[in-house]
Every structure is written in structure tokens, then in C-alpha cells.
Amino acid sequence: MKKWIVLLLLLGTIGIVVFLQMDPPQKRIDKNERYSESVEQFRKDTVLSSKEQEPEILLDGISLKNFGYHIRMSDDMKLLCQERLFADVLGCSILRYSTGEVSIERGNTSILLKKDRTDAVIDGQNVEIETPYQFDKEEQQLYLPVKSLMTAMGYSVDVSYPDGTLNLKEVVVSDPLPARYDMREKNRVTPVRDQGKYGTCWAFASLGALETTLMPYEENIYSTDHMSLNNSYRLALSAGGEHTMSIAYLAAWQGPVYEEQDPYGDGETVDGLSAVKHLEEAIVINERDDEIIKSAIYRYGGVETSLYLEMEYSGDDSRYFNNSNAAYYYSGTESPNHDVVVVGWDDNYPRTNFSVQPEKDGAYICKNSWGEEFGDKGYFYVSYEDKNLCGQSIVYTRLEDADNYQYIYQSDLLGWVGELGFGKEEAYFANCYVPERDEELAAVSFYATGPRTVFSVYYVPEVNGTADLSKREFLVSGETRYAGYYTVRIPEPPALNRGQKYAVEVQVMTPGSKRPIAVEYAADERSKSADISDGEGYISLYGEVWNSAEESGCNVCLKAFTNERKEEKTDAGEESAGEE
């Protein structure tokens, strides 16, 4: 009996040991029938939350909030950012093609994206990226996948959801600009034109630069005849012009129109044409800085600028022009007398190619308006050491379809003629307008008279006297990198009632300026057509005491853009057109 007991104990011990050495039984958790639905709802809520509360973008810990770059999250919860950030901050050249392909270049890095595809070509290699790019038609902006593209360009991407930040840091330092760049090779220029006997080089340079803004995705030839004869300066074709006239014409929606609508050379123009595009932004670079000029060409398009040409037309001789090499270098003291478009550069262009030799190699590639018989099929090389080239440069950075806003309210048809202020860097300025229907305020535009201008935009719903101008309501704020013309969209457009006078206000702080407000007035013979009877503008130092701009002999450069008020839905689901 004892033997059996011992045997049973021994078998039991062995069983326990074996049991302990066995894998534990696997527990099974069955998914609830609403599991997939819950996951999908969580994903949608996360995406929705990301749209309502965008992460703050930091560059090596420094906030870029003032510049208004937007981030969004794709349906598969991947971060995308506006192409503006890639261009402005990283210095990328971004080209869209009608095929849906997008080319991105930065220094020696090249990326090719395809529409609705997650396979990309990065530096010649097929690479999988996290999500396809998106295109926002309302913003006219590409949204590009952040992580894979930033990483390819040598940046680290650190997303902190608790802090609500996206921090970018350059970990592989490289020059964003190549040693040579030619827009002709990228299909970013329109054909060379011939101004003939007229003094219209300024219009050809302005529109030649403007035409590059949308290329290669869209190629248009705009009418120089219309710009020359339908602007508010009312000058003869032989009188010449400058970029302030061009920007004013474009900003006022007087143009551009297509060349075929108003052909050049007959000395006449076609009245009653409507602008086929709307200018939203043009930057003005007021000093010669080769890195800034090159970067602007690379990122945005052709640069309109001036130089002194000793020749008056194609075929003329000059000791400063080497006709065989189409190379020009002026080292004298004459002021600029001719406008061209800078479309590229070559750091290694030999100094020996010039008749009068500069000290160093390097040249800009310029498009002229003297026909293809001039220079290198209409182009020529200008030495980096030229005394006048790019002393002031204009770049048209945002051009949109003519349906972006329905209505424009303005009183500054001559644009930025001069400046006004109180001897300080900051000031307020306002314009009053009366809507012709029930509308909403979609955007405002104004000039930044200097770089690094910080601004805030306000509006006053009802103005019955100057005391009401202090009852402003905040709309949006931001900062500009350069002087120039800017259109600022209103994130939540306020309602405007038909016939009720309202005001738009802007507060600016322009470092180093004593007169930061751009105004229109009759400053000289060229601007004598200024009409200040069409405006009701005001200026103020602190936004409390307001002075009439018209009593000072000028109009404030501040436009308002509106759309018809959208029909609202009542709680019962019925349509309501809003109050009259």
C-alpha cells in the first residue's frame, strides 16, 4: 500500500513539473462587433482635431507662427504641410506639371512626386513615402508629406503631440542653391518678345516675370499693350514706366489680360477687358543681395529689375557688350535706364567672356525684350559685378485665378507712390467702404514698406464717425519677410450688411521705418493723375485718435475683397439669406 502511495506522489510531482514547463493557455479576446466602427471613428476624430488645432511649427526651436504656414493631417493620419514652408524656409524649388507630377529640388537633392501615389523618385531612387501629396484648390497650395521629404533634405522632424509642436532641425547642412540654374532648362520662361520703338521695357519685364509664376504648370502670354495703356497713370507709350505702375495695375484688377485679347504694336488698346488672373503677392527686394536674388529665382520665378544699357536697341555696339558671348558688364556711374527679367545664374561664368573684364567669374542670365536677334536668342549674361543690376528687384510670388474673390473695394489705383507715418516704426491705417450687397469680408491687401513687417488686421462692423474706428475687432495677424504687396485672407470672414459703412484696419510695425504706411498721392508729373476724392482713409499712431488721409492729400493703400454672403441654414434646416 505504501508503495502505491509513494508511486502516486511521484507521478503527481512529475505531472506538476511537466505542467509548469508547458506554455500557459492563450487567452482569446473576441473583438466587439463595433470594433472597426470605433477605430474608424477614433481616426476621424483625430484627423478632425488636427485640423482644428494645428501644431505650431518650429525651426530649430524658433516659432514660425507669425508666417501663417498650415499643417493638415491626411485620412491615414500622416502630416502634410503647405508648399510655402518648403519654399520659404527650406529654399526649395517646387514645380507643378499638368501631368500631376511635382518636382522638388533643393541644392543637389531632387524629388519627383506623382499624383495619388506613395512611390516617389528621390535622387534617382524609387522610394516609398508615407502618403500622397494633396492640392487645395481654394488656397492654390500643394500640401506635401512632411517626414519623408524633410528627411530627404537633411532635416529631422520631431512631432510632440502633448506640446502641439512640429520642430524641424537641419541635421545635414547643405547649400540649398546650385552653382548654376537656368529657368530655360526647366520650361519656366515664355518666348522672347520685341518691344520695338516703344518705351515699354518696364511692361515687358513685369509681365515676363509674372508669366513665370505659374510655369511650367500653366503658360500664358499677357498683353503688354493693355498694361501700358490701361493703367491709371495714363502715360504715353514713349513715357516709360516702372514696377510700381505694374503692381498697381495688377493689384487693382485692371489686368493682366491675354496678349491675343489686346495685341502689341498697333499703338491702340482694347477697353472693357477683365483681368484673367488676380495678383495676390509681390515682393520687393530693395538692395543687392545675391543669395536672396538667386533664392527668389529658384523658389518663385523670374526677377524684374533694371540696369544701365549703353545700347539703345538690338544691333547697337557698346564697349561694355561682348556680342559674340552675349556678355555685358557696366562699371560706370550712369543710372539704370532699361528693365529686364533675371531668369538664372552661373557662378562659374568666365570673366574672360566680357569685353571689359570684372575681377571675378559669375553672371546672371537675363531675358531682354529686343527680339531673338539680340544676344543669345534674346538672352544675355550680366556680370555679378555690374553696377546697377538687381539694385532693386521685384518678384511676383502669388498669382491666382480671377474667381478667387468676387468684389474689390479700393481707392489707391496708382498704388504705392509714397509713405506716411508719425516718425515711428508703428502705425495704424484704415479705409472705410460701403458694401453694395450682403457680403462677407474675405481678404484685405496692403503694402509692407519694409522687410520684417509685423501686422494685425481688424475691422469695424459699423462706422458713423471717427470715434467708431477704435471699436475694432481682431481678424488675423502675421509677418512679412520682405517689402511688397500682400493679400491676407480672413480665416473667419465677418458678415457685411448692404449699405452699412464699415472699416478695415491694419496695424503695422516696420523695423527702421519712420513712415510705415503706403499711400497714393500726386507726387510728380508721372503720378499727377492721382484721385483722392474716391477714398475715405484714416491714419493713427496708437489706434485711438484718427486723422483723415485725404486731408493730408493722399489715399491709404488698403483694399478689401469680398464675396456674396453665403446662405445660412436655420436649426430647422431651412435656408436663410441673412438679415437685410
Tab-separated table of C-alpha atoms in Angstrom, residues 295-541:
chain	number	residue	atom	x	y	z
A	295	SER	CA	16.822	82.115	-53.961
A	296	ALA	CA	13.890	84.164	-55.251
A	297	ILE	CA	14.505	82.980	-58.826
A	298	TYR	CA	14.858	79.382	-57.666
A	299	ARG	CA	11.739	79.402	-55.494
A	300	TYR	CA	9.316	81.769	-57.196
A	301	GLY	CA	10.298	82.687	-60.769
A	302	GLY	CA	11.793	85.466	-62.848
A	303	VAL	CA	13.017	88.656	-61.186
A	304	GLU	CA	12.094	92.028	-62.686
A	305	THR	CA	14.943	94.515	-62.333
A	306	SER	CA	16.829	97.373	-64.009
A	307	LEU	CA	20.299	98.061	-65.350
A	308	TYR	CA	22.099	100.618	-67.470
A	309	LEU	CA	22.449	99.582	-71.133
A	310	GLU	CA	24.669	101.759	-73.295
A	311	MET	CA	22.959	100.303	-76.385
A	312	GLU	CA	19.519	101.593	-77.301
A	313	TYR	CA	18.391	98.586	-79.308
A	314	SER	CA	19.491	95.300	-80.830
A	315	GLY	CA	22.406	95.666	-83.226
A	316	ASP	CA	23.931	98.698	-81.480
A	317	ASP	CA	27.570	98.484	-80.426
A	318	SER	CA	28.926	99.086	-76.953
A	319	ARG	CA	32.339	98.614	-75.384
A	320	TYR	CA	30.543	97.031	-72.406
A	321	PHE	CA	28.854	94.345	-74.515
A	322	ASN	CA	30.628	91.330	-75.994
A	323	ASN	CA	28.288	90.388	-78.805
A	324	SER	CA	29.990	87.051	-79.511
A	325	ASN	CA	29.398	85.836	-75.957
A	326	ALA	CA	26.247	87.868	-75.291
A	327	ALA	CA	28.050	89.139	-72.167
A	328	TYR	CA	27.559	92.575	-70.583
A	329	TYR	CA	29.371	94.328	-67.744
A	330	TYR	CA	28.961	98.003	-66.939
A	331	SER	CA	31.360	99.601	-64.472
A	332	GLY	CA	30.429	103.274	-64.917
A	333	THR	CA	28.294	105.707	-62.948
A	334	GLU	CA	25.150	106.019	-65.091
A	335	SER	CA	21.761	105.227	-63.522
A	336	PRO	CA	19.525	102.368	-64.744
A	337	ASN	CA	17.656	103.004	-67.990
A	338	HIS	CA	16.282	99.594	-69.004
A	339	ASP	CA	14.247	96.776	-67.411
A	340	VAL	CA	14.889	93.038	-67.894
A	341	VAL	CA	13.962	89.711	-66.308
A	342	VAL	CA	16.633	87.725	-64.480
A	343	VAL	CA	15.979	84.011	-65.116
A	344	GLY	CA	19.088	82.289	-63.784
A	345	TRP	CA	22.750	82.447	-62.863
A	346	ASP	CA	26.106	80.757	-63.383
A	347	ASP	CA	28.700	81.142	-60.614
A	348	ASN	CA	31.432	79.872	-62.925
A	349	TYR	CA	30.670	82.005	-65.986
A	350	PRO	CA	34.187	83.085	-67.122
A	351	ARG	CA	35.164	86.690	-66.535
A	352	THR	CA	37.145	86.475	-69.769
A	353	ASN	CA	33.861	86.365	-71.725
A	354	PHE	CA	33.326	90.083	-71.047
A	355	SER	CA	34.820	92.884	-73.127
A	356	VAL	CA	35.501	94.919	-70.004
A	357	GLN	CA	36.568	92.222	-67.592
A	358	PRO	CA	35.292	92.154	-63.998
A	359	GLU	CA	37.502	90.888	-61.194
A	360	LYS	CA	35.638	87.603	-60.656
A	361	ASP	CA	33.739	84.941	-62.569
A	362	GLY	CA	29.959	84.712	-62.385
A	363	ALA	CA	26.938	86.137	-64.201
A	364	TYR	CA	23.177	86.415	-64.112
A	365	ILE	CA	21.162	85.168	-67.096
A	366	CYS	CA	18.788	87.899	-68.286
A	367	LYS	CA	15.848	87.895	-70.682
A	368	ASN	CA	15.601	91.041	-72.787
A	369	SER	CA	12.740	92.469	-74.859
A	370	TRP	CA	14.626	93.231	-78.093
A	371	GLY	CA	13.658	90.103	-80.010
A	372	GLU	CA	15.622	86.899	-80.611
A	373	GLU	CA	18.177	88.689	-82.790
A	374	PHE	CA	19.720	90.206	-79.691
A	375	GLY	CA	22.386	88.328	-77.724
A	376	ASP	CA	21.838	84.602	-77.229
A	377	LYS	CA	18.411	84.300	-78.884
A	378	GLY	CA	17.133	87.205	-76.798
A	379	TYR	CA	19.095	86.457	-73.616
A	380	PHE	CA	22.399	87.781	-72.314
A	381	TYR	CA	24.793	87.323	-69.397
A	382	VAL	CA	25.362	90.188	-66.961
A	383	SER	CA	28.329	90.111	-64.598
A	384	TYR	CA	27.709	89.812	-60.870
A	385	GLU	CA	29.818	92.966	-60.568
A	386	ASP	CA	27.561	95.102	-62.776
A	387	LYS	CA	26.962	98.433	-61.041
A	388	ASN	CA	23.176	98.532	-61.386
A	389	LEU	CA	21.655	95.086	-61.906
A	390	CYS	CA	19.354	93.986	-59.050
A	391	GLY	CA	19.765	97.207	-57.115
A	392	GLN	CA	16.009	96.798	-56.716
A	393	SER	CA	14.195	93.594	-57.649
A	394	ILE	CA	10.534	92.576	-57.910
A	395	VAL	CA	9.219	89.013	-57.766
A	396	TYR	CA	5.578	88.078	-58.362
A	397	THR	CA	5.055	85.275	-55.865
A	398	ARG	CA	1.300	84.584	-55.828
A	399	LEU	CA	-0.998	84.722	-58.838
A	400	GLU	CA	-4.459	83.186	-58.705
A	401	ASP	CA	-7.476	82.609	-60.908
A	402	ALA	CA	-9.829	85.562	-61.341
A	403	ASP	CA	-12.590	83.882	-59.332
A	404	ASN	CA	-10.719	83.865	-56.020
A	405	TYR	CA	-12.837	86.808	-54.785
A	406	GLN	CA	-15.964	88.320	-56.284
A	407	TYR	CA	-15.616	92.006	-55.451
A	408	ILE	CA	-12.864	94.543	-54.817
A	409	TYR	CA	-13.129	97.808	-52.888
A	410	GLN	CA	-10.253	100.255	-53.349
A	411	SER	CA	-9.224	103.890	-53.666
A	412	ASP	CA	-5.500	103.545	-54.473
A	413	LEU	CA	-5.432	102.950	-58.232
A	414	LEU	CA	-1.867	104.304	-58.511
A	415	GLY	CA	-0.680	102.038	-55.710
A	416	TRP	CA	2.362	102.707	-53.564
A	417	VAL	CA	3.559	106.211	-54.515
A	418	GLY	CA	4.886	107.343	-51.134
A	419	GLU	CA	4.847	106.724	-47.387
A	420	LEU	CA	3.187	108.360	-44.399
A	421	GLY	CA	3.719	107.984	-40.677
A	422	PHE	CA	4.403	109.576	-37.307
A	423	GLY	CA	8.178	109.285	-37.091
A	424	LYS	CA	7.914	105.837	-35.512
A	425	GLU	CA	8.116	102.222	-36.675
A	426	GLU	CA	4.480	101.504	-35.862
A	427	ALA	CA	1.174	102.958	-37.058
A	428	TYR	CA	-2.470	102.167	-37.794
A	429	PHE	CA	-4.254	102.853	-41.061
A	430	ALA	CA	-7.857	102.306	-42.114
A	431	ASN	CA	-10.203	102.595	-45.080
A	432	CYS	CA	-13.984	102.811	-44.967
A	433	TYR	CA	-16.176	101.105	-47.539
A	434	VAL	CA	-19.905	100.596	-48.157
A	435	PRO	CA	-20.898	97.129	-49.444
A	436	GLU	CA	-23.274	97.052	-52.395
A	437	ARG	CA	-24.990	93.849	-51.205
A	438	ASP	CA	-24.930	91.468	-48.266
A	439	GLU	CA	-21.334	90.289	-48.357
A	440	GLU	CA	-18.563	88.806	-46.258
A	441	LEU	CA	-15.056	90.181	-45.871
A	442	ALA	CA	-12.811	87.528	-47.426
A	443	ALA	CA	-9.419	89.294	-47.530
A	444	VAL	CA	-7.579	92.596	-47.388
A	445	SER	CA	-4.439	93.760	-49.181
A	446	PHE	CA	-1.812	96.378	-48.387
A	447	TYR	CA	1.868	97.177	-48.858
A	448	ALA	CA	4.627	96.388	-46.393
A	449	THR	CA	7.006	99.320	-46.859
A	450	GLY	CA	9.971	97.426	-45.420
A	451	PRO	CA	11.130	93.901	-44.566
A	452	ARG	CA	10.112	92.050	-41.395
A	453	THR	CA	6.844	93.976	-41.105
A	454	VAL	CA	4.611	92.611	-38.337
A	455	PHE	CA	0.909	93.283	-38.924
A	456	SER	CA	-2.534	92.776	-37.415
A	457	VAL	CA	-5.777	93.115	-39.373
A	458	TYR	CA	-9.043	94.371	-37.831
A	459	TYR	CA	-12.452	95.500	-38.959
A	460	VAL	CA	-15.164	97.781	-37.586
A	461	PRO	CA	-18.687	96.486	-38.363
A	462	GLU	CA	-20.349	99.919	-38.367
A	463	VAL	CA	-18.785	103.351	-38.835
A	464	ASN	CA	-20.757	106.530	-38.248
A	465	GLY	CA	-17.806	108.690	-37.212
A	466	THR	CA	-14.086	108.523	-36.436
A	467	ALA	CA	-14.797	107.554	-32.820
A	468	ASP	CA	-16.083	104.197	-34.118
A	469	LEU	CA	-12.667	103.367	-35.610
A	470	SER	CA	-11.433	102.467	-32.139
A	471	LYS	CA	-14.145	99.790	-31.816
A	472	ARG	CA	-12.159	97.352	-33.907
A	473	GLU	CA	-12.433	93.584	-33.881
A	474	PHE	CA	-9.353	91.437	-34.444
A	475	LEU	CA	-9.281	89.226	-37.551
A	476	VAL	CA	-5.754	87.926	-38.246
A	477	SER	CA	-2.070	88.744	-37.745
A	478	GLY	CA	1.238	87.811	-39.359
A	479	GLU	CA	4.655	88.917	-40.544
A	480	THR	CA	6.295	89.554	-43.908
A	481	ARG	CA	9.902	88.759	-44.798
A	482	TYR	CA	10.235	91.432	-47.467
A	483	ALA	CA	8.729	94.729	-48.503
A	484	GLY	CA	5.988	94.345	-51.094
A	485	TYR	CA	2.309	93.891	-51.837
A	486	TYR	CA	0.425	91.323	-49.726
A	487	THR	CA	-3.076	89.876	-49.672
A	488	VAL	CA	-4.166	88.478	-46.305
A	489	ARG	CA	-7.072	86.061	-46.151
A	490	ILE	CA	-9.523	86.264	-43.256
A	491	PRO	CA	-9.886	82.835	-41.577
A	492	GLU	CA	-13.451	83.538	-40.402
A	493	PRO	CA	-14.941	86.143	-42.778
A	494	PRO	CA	-17.255	88.571	-40.944
A	495	ALA	CA	-20.658	89.466	-42.376
A	496	LEU	CA	-21.146	92.863	-44.026
A	497	ASN	CA	-24.599	94.380	-44.454
A	498	ARG	CA	-25.608	96.115	-47.657
A	499	GLY	CA	-25.361	99.887	-47.399
A	500	GLN	CA	-23.753	99.869	-43.940
A	501	LYS	CA	-20.367	101.586	-43.908
A	502	TYR	CA	-17.631	99.522	-42.287
A	503	ALA	CA	-13.863	99.891	-41.926
A	504	VAL	CA	-10.857	97.664	-42.426
A	505	GLU	CA	-7.836	98.494	-40.280
A	506	VAL	CA	-4.228	97.367	-40.242
A	507	GLN	CA	-1.648	97.886	-37.539
A	508	VAL	CA	1.961	97.610	-38.744
A	509	MET	CA	5.383	97.652	-37.163
A	510	THR	CA	8.148	98.021	-39.753
A	511	PRO	CA	11.667	97.935	-38.226
A	512	GLY	CA	13.732	101.013	-39.065
A	513	SER	CA	10.872	102.906	-40.699
A	514	LYS	CA	9.528	106.308	-39.676
A	515	ARG	CA	6.714	106.271	-42.256
A	516	PRO	CA	5.408	102.689	-42.490
A	517	ILE	CA	2.095	103.448	-44.295
A	518	ALA	CA	1.984	103.207	-48.107
A	519	VAL	CA	-0.135	105.918	-49.738
A	520	GLU	CA	-1.205	107.150	-53.161
A	521	TYR	CA	-0.826	110.842	-53.993
A	522	ALA	CA	0.264	113.201	-56.761
A	523	ALA	CA	3.981	113.185	-56.078
A	524	ASP	CA	5.299	114.246	-59.502
A	525	GLU	CA	4.465	114.560	-63.176
A	526	ARG	CA	4.133	110.771	-63.527
A	527	SER	CA	1.609	110.403	-60.676
A	528	LYS	CA	-0.329	113.629	-61.317
A	529	SER	CA	-3.466	111.613	-62.198
A	530	ALA	CA	-3.886	110.533	-58.553
A	531	ASP	CA	-7.519	110.967	-57.473
A	532	ILE	CA	-8.030	111.301	-53.715
A	533	SER	CA	-11.740	112.116	-53.980
A	534	ASP	CA	-12.657	108.421	-54.165
A	535	GLY	CA	-11.471	107.365	-50.707
A	536	GLU	CA	-12.162	107.684	-47.011
A	537	GLY	CA	-8.949	106.722	-45.267
A	538	TYR	CA	-7.508	107.396	-41.838
A	539	ILE	CA	-4.191	107.069	-40.046
A	540	SER	CA	-3.377	106.832	-36.345
A	541	LEU	CA	-0.325	106.294	-34.176
